[in-house]
Short mmCIF file of C-alpha atoms in Angstrom, two decimals:
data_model
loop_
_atom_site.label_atom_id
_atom_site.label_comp_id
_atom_site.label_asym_id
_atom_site.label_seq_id
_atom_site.Cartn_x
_atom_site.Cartn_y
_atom_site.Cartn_z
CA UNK G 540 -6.35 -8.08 -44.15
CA UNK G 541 -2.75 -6.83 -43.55
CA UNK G 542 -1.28 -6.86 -40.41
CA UNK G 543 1.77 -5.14 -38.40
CA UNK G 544 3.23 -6.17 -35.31
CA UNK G 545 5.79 -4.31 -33.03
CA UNK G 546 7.67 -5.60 -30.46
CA UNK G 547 8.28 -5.22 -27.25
CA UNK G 548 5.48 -2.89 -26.85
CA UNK G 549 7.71 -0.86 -24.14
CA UNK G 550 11.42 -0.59 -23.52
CA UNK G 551 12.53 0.96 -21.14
CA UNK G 552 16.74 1.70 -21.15
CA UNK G 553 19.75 3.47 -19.69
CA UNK G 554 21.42 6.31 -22.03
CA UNK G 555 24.56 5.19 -23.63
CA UNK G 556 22.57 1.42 -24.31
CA UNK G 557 21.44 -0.21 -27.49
CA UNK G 558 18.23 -1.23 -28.65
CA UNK G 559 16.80 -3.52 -31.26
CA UNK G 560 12.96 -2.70 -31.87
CA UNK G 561 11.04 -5.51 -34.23
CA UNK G 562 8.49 -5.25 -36.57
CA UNK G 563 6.65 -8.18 -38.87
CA UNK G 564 4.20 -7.73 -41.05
CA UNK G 565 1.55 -10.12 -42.96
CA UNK G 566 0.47 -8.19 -46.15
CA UNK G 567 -0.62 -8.67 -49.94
CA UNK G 568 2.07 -7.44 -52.80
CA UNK G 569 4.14 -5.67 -50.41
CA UNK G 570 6.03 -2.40 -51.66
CA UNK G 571 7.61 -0.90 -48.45
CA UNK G 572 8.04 -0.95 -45.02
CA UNK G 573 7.86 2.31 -43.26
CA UNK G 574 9.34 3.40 -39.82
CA UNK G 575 8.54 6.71 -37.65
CA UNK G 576 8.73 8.25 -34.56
CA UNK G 577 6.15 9.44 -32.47
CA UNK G 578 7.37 11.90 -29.80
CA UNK G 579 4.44 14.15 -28.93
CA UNK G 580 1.27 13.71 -31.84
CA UNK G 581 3.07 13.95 -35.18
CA UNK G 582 4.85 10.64 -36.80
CA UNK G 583 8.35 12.03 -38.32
CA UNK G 584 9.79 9.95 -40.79
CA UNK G 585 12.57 7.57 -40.38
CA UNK G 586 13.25 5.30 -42.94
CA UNK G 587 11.56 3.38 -46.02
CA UNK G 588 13.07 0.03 -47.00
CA UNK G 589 11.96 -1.26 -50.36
CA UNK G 590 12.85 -4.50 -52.23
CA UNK G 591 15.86 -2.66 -53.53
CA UNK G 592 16.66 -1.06 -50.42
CA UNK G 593 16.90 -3.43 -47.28
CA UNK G 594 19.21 -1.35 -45.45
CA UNK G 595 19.49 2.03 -43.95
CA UNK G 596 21.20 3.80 -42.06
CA UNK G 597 21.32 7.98 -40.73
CA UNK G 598 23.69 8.12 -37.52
CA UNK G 599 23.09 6.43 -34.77
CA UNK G 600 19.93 5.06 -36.02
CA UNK G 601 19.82 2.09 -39.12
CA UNK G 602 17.18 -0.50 -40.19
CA UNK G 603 17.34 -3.71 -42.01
CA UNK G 604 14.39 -5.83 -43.79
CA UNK G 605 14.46 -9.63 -43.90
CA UNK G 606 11.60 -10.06 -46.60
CA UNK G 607 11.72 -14.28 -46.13
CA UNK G 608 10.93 -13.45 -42.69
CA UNK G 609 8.61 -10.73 -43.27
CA UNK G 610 10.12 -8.35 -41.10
CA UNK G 611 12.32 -5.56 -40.10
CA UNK G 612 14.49 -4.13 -36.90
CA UNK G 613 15.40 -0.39 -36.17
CA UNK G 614 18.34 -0.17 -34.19
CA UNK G 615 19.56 2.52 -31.65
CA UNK G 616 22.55 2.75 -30.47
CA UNK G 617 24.37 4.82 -27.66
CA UNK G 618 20.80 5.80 -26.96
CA UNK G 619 20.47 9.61 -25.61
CA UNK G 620 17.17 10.63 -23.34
CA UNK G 621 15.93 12.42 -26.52
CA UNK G 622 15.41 9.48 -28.60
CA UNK G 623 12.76 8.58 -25.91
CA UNK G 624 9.54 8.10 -28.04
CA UNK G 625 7.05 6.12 -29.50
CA UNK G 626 8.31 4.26 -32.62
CA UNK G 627 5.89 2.89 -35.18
CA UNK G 628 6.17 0.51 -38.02
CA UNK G 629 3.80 0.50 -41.27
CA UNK G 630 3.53 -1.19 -44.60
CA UNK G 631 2.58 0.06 -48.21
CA UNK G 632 0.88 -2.61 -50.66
CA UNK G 633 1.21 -1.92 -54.33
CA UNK G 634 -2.27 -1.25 -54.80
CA UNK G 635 -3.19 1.39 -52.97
CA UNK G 636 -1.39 4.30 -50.88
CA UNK G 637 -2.51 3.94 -47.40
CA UNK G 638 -0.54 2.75 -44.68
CA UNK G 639 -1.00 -0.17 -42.26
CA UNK G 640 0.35 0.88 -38.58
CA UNK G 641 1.97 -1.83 -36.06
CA UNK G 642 0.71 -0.48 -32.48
CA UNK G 643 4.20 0.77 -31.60
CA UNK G 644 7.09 0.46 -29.31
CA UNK G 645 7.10 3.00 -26.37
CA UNK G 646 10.82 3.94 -25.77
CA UNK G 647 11.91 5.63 -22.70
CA UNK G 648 15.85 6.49 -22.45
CA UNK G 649 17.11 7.12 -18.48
CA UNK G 650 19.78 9.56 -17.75
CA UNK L 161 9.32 25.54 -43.17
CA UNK L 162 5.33 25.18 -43.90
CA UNK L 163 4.61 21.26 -42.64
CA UNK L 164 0.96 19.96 -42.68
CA UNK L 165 -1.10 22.12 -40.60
CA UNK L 166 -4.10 20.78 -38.62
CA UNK L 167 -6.71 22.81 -36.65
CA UNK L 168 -7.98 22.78 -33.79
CA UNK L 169 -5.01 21.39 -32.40
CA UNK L 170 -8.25 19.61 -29.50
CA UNK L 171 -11.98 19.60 -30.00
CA UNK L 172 -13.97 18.47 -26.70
CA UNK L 173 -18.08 17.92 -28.01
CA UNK L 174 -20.98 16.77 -26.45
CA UNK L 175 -22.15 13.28 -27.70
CA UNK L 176 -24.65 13.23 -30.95
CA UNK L 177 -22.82 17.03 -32.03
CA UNK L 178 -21.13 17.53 -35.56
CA UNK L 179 -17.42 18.33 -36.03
CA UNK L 180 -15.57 19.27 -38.65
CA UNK L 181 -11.65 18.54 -38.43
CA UNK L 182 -9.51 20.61 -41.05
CA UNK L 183 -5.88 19.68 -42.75
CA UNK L 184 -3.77 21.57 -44.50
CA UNK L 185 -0.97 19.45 -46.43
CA UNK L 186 2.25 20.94 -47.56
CA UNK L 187 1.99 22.82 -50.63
CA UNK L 188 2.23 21.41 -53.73
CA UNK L 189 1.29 17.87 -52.19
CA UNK L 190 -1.45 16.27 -54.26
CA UNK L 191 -2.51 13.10 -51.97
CA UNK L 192 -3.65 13.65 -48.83
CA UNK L 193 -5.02 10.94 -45.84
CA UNK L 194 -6.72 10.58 -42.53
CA UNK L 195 -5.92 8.62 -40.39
CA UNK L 196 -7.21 7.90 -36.56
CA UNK L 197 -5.06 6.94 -33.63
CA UNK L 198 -6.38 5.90 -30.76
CA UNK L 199 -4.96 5.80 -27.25
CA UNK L 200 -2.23 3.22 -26.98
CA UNK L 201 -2.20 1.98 -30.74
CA UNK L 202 -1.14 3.01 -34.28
CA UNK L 203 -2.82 5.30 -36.90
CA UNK L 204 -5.54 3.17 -38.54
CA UNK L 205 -6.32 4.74 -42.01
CA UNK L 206 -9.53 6.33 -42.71
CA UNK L 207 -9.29 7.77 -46.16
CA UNK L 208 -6.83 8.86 -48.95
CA UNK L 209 -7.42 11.89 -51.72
CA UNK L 210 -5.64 12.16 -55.09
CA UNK L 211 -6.10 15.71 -55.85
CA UNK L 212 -10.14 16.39 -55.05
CA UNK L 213 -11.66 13.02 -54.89
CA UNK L 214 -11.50 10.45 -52.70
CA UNK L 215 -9.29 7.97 -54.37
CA UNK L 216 -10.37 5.53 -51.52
CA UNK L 217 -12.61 5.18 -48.24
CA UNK L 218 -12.75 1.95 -46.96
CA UNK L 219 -11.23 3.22 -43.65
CA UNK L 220 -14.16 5.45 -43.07
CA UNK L 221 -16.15 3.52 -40.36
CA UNK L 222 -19.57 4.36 -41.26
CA UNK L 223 -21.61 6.63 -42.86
CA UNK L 224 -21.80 9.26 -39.93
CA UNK L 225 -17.66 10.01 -41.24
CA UNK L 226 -17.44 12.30 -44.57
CA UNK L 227 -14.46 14.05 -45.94
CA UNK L 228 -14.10 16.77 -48.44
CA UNK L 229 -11.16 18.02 -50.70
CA UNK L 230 -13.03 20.39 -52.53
CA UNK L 231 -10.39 22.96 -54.36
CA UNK L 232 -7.60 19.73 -54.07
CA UNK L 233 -5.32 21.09 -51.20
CA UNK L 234 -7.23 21.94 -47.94
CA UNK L 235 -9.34 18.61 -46.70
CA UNK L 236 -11.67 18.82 -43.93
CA UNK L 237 -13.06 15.34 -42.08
CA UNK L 238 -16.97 15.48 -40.82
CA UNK L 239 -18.12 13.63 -37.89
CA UNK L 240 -21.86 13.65 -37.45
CA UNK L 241 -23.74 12.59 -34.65
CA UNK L 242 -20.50 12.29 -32.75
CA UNK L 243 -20.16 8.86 -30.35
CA UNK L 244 -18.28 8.62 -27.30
CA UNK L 245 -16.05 6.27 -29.63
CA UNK L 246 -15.12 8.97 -31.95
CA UNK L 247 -12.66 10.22 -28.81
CA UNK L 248 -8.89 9.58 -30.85
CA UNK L 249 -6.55 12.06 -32.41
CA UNK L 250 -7.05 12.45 -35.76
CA UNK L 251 -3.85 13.04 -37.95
CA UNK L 252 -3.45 14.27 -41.82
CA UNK L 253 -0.92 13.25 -43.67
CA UNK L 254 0.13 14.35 -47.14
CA UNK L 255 2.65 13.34 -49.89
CA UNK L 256 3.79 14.92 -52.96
CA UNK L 257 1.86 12.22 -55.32
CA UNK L 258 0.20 9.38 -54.37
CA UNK L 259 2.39 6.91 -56.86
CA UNK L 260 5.63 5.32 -56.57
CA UNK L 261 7.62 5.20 -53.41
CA UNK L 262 6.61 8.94 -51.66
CA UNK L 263 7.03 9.09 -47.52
CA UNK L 264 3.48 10.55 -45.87
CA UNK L 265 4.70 13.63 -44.08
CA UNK L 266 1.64 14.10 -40.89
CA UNK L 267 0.34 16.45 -38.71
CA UNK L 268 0.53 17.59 -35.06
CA UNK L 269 -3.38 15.85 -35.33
CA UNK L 270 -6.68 17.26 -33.80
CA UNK L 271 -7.40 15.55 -30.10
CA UNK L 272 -11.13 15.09 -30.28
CA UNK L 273 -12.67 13.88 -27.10
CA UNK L 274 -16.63 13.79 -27.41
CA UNK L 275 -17.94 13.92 -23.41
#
């Protein structure tokens, strides 16, 4: 069965800080690792990191996966009060199109 | 821009009533999914369609959870004999095809709380 774990499971931070959020996975013929944010019901996408694409990055946010480890981190920095969220990791196997969901990392950003 | 639509946005029922949950992914999207988050954890999947059928259900709990894609765009997820366990927000998702390397784009989701 695969399996996705966050952590922490809430951070809470000053604007202007920098956050690391984790994510490790356990699954069969992995073919990408997903990352989203949850602000109010719908997930928005993020990033997808691939075997040929560890690394991303779109402004203040980027995300690196360490396949030997079986993992990956989004980073935030300068953090602002609207990146205050709930961010959620997932995995795609090859065989098949669903997603597996870590249970997320609640973010809150203080003024 | 037209994103995947879900209605009702919340559905309160009475335990053992049916409900009916409808999606509406982006046009021109052929796979669509269901997934069900409950309070405090991550979307769990439920099912995924390529085009009208149900491409695969093992998410679907048991047998009182049906879902229907009949004209290959609009889906909508049955619940009979709803349980007090059924309470979660249910969220769509849809992608353009269900092969290679295509991001899910989701819903606002339907809050169903059975009383």
């Amino acid at each position: 069965e695969d399996k996705v774990v966050q952590s922490p499971l809430s951070l809470v931070v000053h604007e202007g800080d920098t956050v690391t959020l984790n994510c490790s996975y356990e699954v069969t013929n992995f073919r990408s690792l997903l990352w989203y944010k949850q602000e109010k019901k719908a997930p928005t996408f993020l990033f997808m990191l691939t075997s040929s694409g560890i690394e991303k990055k779109s402004g203040r946010l980027s995300s690196i996966l360490d396949k030997k480890e079986l993992s990956s981190i989004l980073n935030i920095t300068a953090t602002q009060t609207g990146d205050s969220a709930i961010y959620l990791c997932a995995v795609r196997r090859n065989a098949g199109n669903m997603l597996t969901f870590g249970g997320g990392t609640r973010l809150m950003v203080k003024p | 821009g037209a994103g995947v639509s879900q209605t009702p946005s919340n559905k309160v029922t009475e335990k053992g009533k049916y409900v009916e949950l409808r999606c509406d992914p982006i046009s021109g999207h052929t796979a669509l999914y269901w997934y069900r988050q409950s309070l405090g954890q991550g979307p769990e999947f439920l099912i995924y369609f390529q085009g009208t059928g149900a491409a695969d259900d093992s998410g679907l709990p048991n047998d009182r959870f049906f879902a229907v894609r009949p004209e290959g765009s609009v889906s909508t997820l049955k619940i009979q004999r709803t349980e007090r366990g059924d309470s979660a927000v249910y969220l769509c998702a849809s992608s353009i095809t269900s092969g290679g390397y295509n991001e899910q784009f989701f819903g606002p989701g339907t809050r169903l709380t059975v009383l």
